GROMACS .gro file of N, CA, C and O in nm:
model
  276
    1UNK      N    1  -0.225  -0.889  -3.283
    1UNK     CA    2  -0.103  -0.963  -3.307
    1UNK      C    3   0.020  -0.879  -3.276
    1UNK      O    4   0.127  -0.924  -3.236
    2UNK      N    5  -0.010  -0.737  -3.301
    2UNK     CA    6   0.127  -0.678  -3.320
    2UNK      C    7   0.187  -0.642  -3.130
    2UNK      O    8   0.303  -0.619  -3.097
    3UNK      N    9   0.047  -0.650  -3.023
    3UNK     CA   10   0.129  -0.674  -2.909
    3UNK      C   11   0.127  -0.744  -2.849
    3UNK      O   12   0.162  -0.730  -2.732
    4UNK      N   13   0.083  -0.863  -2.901
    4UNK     CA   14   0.096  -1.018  -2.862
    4UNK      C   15   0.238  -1.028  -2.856
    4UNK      O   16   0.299  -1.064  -2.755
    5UNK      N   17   0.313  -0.984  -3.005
    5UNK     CA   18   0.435  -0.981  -3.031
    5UNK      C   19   0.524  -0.958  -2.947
    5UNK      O   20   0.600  -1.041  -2.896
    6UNK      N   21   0.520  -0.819  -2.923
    6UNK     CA   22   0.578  -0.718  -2.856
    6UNK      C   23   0.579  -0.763  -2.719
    6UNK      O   24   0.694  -0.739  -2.683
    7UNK      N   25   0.522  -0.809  -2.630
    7UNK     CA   26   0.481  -0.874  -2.512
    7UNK      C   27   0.572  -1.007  -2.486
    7UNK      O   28   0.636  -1.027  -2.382
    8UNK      N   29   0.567  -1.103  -2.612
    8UNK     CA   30   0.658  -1.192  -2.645
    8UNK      C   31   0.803  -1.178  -2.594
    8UNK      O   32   0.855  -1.223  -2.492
    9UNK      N   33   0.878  -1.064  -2.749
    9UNK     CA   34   1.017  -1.041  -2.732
    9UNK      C   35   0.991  -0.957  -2.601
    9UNK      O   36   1.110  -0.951  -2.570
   10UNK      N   37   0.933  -0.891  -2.506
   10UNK     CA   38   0.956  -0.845  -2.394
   10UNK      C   39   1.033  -0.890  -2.309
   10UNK      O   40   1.138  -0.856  -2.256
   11UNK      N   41   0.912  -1.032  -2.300
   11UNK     CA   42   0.962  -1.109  -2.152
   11UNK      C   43   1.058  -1.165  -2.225
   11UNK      O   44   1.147  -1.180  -2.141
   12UNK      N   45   1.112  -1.219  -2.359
   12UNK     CA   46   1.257  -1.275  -2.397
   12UNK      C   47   1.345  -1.209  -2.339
   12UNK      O   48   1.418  -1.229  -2.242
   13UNK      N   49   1.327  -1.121  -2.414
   13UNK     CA   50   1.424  -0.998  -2.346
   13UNK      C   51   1.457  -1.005  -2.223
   13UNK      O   52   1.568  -1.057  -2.209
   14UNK      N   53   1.388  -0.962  -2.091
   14UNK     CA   54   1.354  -0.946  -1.965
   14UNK      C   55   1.437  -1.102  -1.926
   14UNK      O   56   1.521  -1.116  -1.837
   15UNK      N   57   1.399  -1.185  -1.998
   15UNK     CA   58   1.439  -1.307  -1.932
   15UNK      C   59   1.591  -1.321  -1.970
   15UNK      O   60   1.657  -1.392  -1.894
   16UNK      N   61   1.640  -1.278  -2.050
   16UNK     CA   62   1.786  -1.353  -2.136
   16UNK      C   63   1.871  -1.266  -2.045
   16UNK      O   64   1.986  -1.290  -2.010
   17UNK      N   65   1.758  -1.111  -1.996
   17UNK     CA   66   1.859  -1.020  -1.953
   17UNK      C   67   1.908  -1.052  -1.760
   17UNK      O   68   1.995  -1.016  -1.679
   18UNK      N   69   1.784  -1.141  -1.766
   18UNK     CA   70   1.839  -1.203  -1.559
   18UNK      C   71   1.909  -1.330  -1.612
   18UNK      O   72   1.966  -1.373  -1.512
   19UNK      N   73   1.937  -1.416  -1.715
   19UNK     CA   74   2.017  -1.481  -1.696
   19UNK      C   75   2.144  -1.415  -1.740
   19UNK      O   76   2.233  -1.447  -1.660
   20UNK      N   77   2.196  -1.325  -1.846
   20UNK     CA   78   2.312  -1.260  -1.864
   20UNK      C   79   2.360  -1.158  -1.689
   20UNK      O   80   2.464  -1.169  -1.625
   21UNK      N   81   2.251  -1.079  -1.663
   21UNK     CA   82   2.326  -0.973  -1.559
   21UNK      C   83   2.274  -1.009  -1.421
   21UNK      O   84   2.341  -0.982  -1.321
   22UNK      N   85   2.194  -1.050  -1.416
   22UNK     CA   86   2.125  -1.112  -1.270
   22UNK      C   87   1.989  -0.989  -1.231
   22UNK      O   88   1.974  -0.868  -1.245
   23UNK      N   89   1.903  -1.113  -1.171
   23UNK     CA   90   1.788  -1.033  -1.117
   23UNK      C   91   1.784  -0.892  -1.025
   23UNK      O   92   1.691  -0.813  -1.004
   24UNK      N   93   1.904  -0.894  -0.985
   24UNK     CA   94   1.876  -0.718  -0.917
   24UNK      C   95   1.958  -0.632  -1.002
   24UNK      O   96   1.962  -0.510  -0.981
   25UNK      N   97   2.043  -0.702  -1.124
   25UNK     CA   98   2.063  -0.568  -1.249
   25UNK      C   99   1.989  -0.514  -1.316
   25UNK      O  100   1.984  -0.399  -1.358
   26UNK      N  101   1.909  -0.626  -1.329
   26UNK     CA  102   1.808  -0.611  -1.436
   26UNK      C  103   1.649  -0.554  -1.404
   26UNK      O  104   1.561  -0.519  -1.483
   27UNK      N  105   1.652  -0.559  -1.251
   27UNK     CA  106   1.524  -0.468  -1.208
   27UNK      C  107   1.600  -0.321  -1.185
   27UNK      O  108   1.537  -0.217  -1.204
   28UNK      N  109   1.720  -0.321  -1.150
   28UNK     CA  110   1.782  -0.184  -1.149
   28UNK      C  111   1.752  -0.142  -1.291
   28UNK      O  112   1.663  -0.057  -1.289
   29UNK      N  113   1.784  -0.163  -1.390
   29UNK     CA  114   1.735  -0.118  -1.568
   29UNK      C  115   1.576  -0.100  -1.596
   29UNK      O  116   1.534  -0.063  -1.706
   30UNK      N  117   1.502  -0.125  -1.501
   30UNK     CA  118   1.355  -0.129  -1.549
   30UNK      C  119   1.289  -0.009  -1.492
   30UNK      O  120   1.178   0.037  -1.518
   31UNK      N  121   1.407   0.044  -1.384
   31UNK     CA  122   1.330   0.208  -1.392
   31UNK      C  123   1.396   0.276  -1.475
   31UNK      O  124   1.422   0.393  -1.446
   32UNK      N  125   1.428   0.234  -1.568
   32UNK     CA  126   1.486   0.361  -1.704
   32UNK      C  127   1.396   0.323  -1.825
   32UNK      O  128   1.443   0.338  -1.937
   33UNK      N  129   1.223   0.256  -1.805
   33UNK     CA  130   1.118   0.227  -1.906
   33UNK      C  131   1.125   0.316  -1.940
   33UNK      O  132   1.167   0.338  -2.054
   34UNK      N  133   1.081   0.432  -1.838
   34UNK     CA  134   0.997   0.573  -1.889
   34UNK      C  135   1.090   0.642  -1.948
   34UNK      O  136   1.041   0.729  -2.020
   35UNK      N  137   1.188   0.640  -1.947
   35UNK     CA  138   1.262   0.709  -2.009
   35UNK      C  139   1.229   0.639  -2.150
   35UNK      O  140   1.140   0.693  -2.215
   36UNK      N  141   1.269   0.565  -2.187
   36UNK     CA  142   1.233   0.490  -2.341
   36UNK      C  143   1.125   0.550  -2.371
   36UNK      O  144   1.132   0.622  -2.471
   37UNK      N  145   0.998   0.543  -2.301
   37UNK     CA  146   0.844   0.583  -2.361
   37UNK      C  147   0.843   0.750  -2.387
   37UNK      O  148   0.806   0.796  -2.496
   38UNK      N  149   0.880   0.822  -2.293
   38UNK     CA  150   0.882   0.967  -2.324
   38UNK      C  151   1.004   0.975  -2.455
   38UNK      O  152   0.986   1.063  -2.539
   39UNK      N  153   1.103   0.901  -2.468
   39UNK     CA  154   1.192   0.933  -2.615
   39UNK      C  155   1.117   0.893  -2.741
   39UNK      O  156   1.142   0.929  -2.856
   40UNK      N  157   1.017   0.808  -2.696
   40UNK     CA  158   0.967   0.734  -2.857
   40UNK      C  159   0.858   0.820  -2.842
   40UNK      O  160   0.820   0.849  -2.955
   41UNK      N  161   0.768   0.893  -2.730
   41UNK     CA  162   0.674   0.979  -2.741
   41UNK      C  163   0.727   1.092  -2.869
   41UNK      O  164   0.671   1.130  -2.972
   42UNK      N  165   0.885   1.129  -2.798
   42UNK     CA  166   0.934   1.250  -2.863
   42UNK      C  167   0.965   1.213  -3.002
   42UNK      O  168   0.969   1.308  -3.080
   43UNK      N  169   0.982   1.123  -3.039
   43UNK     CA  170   1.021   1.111  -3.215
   43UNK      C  171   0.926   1.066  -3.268
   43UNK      O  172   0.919   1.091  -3.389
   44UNK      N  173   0.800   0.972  -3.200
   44UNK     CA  174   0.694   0.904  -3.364
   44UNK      C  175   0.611   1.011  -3.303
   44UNK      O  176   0.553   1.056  -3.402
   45UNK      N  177   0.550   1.111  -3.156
   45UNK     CA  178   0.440   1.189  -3.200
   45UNK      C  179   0.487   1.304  -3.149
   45UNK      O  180   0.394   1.358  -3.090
   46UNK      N  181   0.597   1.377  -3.142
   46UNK     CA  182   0.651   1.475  -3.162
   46UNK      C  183   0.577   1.548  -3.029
   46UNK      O  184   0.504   1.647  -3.035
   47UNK      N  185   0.607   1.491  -2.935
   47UNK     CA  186   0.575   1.544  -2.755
   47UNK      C  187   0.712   1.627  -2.777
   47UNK      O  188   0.812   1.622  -2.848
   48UNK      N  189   0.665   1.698  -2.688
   48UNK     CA  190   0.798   1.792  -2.581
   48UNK      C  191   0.840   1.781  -2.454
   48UNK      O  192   0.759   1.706  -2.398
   49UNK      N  193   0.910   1.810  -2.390
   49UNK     CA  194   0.934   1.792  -2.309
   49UNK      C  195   0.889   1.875  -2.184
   49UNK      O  196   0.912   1.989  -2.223
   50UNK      N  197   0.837   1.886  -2.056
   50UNK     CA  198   0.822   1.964  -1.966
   50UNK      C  199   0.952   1.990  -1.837
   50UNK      O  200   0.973   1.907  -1.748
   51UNK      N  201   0.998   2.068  -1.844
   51UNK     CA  202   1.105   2.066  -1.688
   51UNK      C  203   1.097   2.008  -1.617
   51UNK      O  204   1.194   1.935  -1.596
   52UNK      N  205   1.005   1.999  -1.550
   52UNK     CA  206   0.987   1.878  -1.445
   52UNK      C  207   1.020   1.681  -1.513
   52UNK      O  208   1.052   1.587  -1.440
   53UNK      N  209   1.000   1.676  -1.654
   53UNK     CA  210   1.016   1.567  -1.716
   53UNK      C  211   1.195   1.545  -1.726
   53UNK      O  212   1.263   1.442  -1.722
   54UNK      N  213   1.228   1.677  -1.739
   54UNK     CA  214   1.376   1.645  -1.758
   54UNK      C  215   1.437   1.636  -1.661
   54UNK      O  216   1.541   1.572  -1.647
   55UNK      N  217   1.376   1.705  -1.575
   55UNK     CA  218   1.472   1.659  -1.426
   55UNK      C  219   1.388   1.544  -1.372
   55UNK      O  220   1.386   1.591  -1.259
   56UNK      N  221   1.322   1.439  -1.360
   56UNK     CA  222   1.279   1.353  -1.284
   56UNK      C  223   1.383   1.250  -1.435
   56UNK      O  224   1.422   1.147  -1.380
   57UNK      N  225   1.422   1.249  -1.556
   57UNK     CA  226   1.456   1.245  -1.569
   57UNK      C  227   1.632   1.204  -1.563
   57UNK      O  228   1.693   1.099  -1.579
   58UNK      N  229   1.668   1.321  -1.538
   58UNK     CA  230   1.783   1.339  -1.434
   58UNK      C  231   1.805   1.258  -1.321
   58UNK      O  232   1.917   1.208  -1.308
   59UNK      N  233   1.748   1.244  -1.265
   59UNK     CA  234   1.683   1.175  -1.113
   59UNK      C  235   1.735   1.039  -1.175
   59UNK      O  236   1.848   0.995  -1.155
   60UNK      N  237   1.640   0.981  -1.249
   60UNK     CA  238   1.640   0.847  -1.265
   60UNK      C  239   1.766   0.783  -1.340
   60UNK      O  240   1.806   0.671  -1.311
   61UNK      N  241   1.827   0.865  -1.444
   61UNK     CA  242   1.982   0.854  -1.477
   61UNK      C  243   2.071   0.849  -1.372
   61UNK      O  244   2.137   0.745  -1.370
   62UNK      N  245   2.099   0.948  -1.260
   62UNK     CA  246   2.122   0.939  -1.159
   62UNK      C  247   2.145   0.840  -1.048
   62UNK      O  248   2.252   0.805  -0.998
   63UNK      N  249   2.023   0.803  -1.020
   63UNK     CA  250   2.007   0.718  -0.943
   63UNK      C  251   1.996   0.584  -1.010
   63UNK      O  252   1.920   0.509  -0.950
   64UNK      N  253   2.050   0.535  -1.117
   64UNK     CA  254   2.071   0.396  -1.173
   64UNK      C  255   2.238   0.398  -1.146
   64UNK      O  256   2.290   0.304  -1.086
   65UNK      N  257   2.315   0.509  -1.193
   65UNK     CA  258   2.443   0.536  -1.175
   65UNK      C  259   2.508   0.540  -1.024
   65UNK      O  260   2.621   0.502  -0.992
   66UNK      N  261   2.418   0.589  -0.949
   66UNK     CA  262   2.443   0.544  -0.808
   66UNK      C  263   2.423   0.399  -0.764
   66UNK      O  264   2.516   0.341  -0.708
   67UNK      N  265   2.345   0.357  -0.778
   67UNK     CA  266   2.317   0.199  -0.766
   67UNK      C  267   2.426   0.144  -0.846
   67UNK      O  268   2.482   0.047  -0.794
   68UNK      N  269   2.465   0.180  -0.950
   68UNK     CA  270   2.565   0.082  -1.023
   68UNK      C  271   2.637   0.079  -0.934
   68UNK      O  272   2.631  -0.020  -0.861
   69UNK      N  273   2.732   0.186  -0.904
   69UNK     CA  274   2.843   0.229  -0.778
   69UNK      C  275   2.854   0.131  -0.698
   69UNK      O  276   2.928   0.139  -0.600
   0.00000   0.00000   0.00000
């Protein structure tokens, strides 16, 4: 049930967010997942980070900010 759920408010989400910003904003935002998953890695199971994580990282902050442009 609990990612039946989760799966649910996803695509809500996903969906409310191409009718608010439009379909190529909102696939531009979906390469910043991993970023979400490595932050919730880092606070509920206490991962670290590797260099290479922070700069690909980097990269992907980056290059959403360029695309905004």
């Amino acid at each position: 049930y609990a990612s039946a759920i989760s799966i649910v408010v996803a695509y809500l989400l996903w969906n409310l967010s191409v009718q608010v910003l439009g379909s190529t904003r909102t696939s531009l935002y979906a390469s910043v997942t991993p970023l979400f998953a490595a932050a919730g890695a880092w606070v509920i199971l206490g991962e670290t980070f590797a260099p290479l994580q922070v700069a690909g990282g980097v990269l992907v902050v980056g290059s959403v900010l360029v695309a905004r442009r």
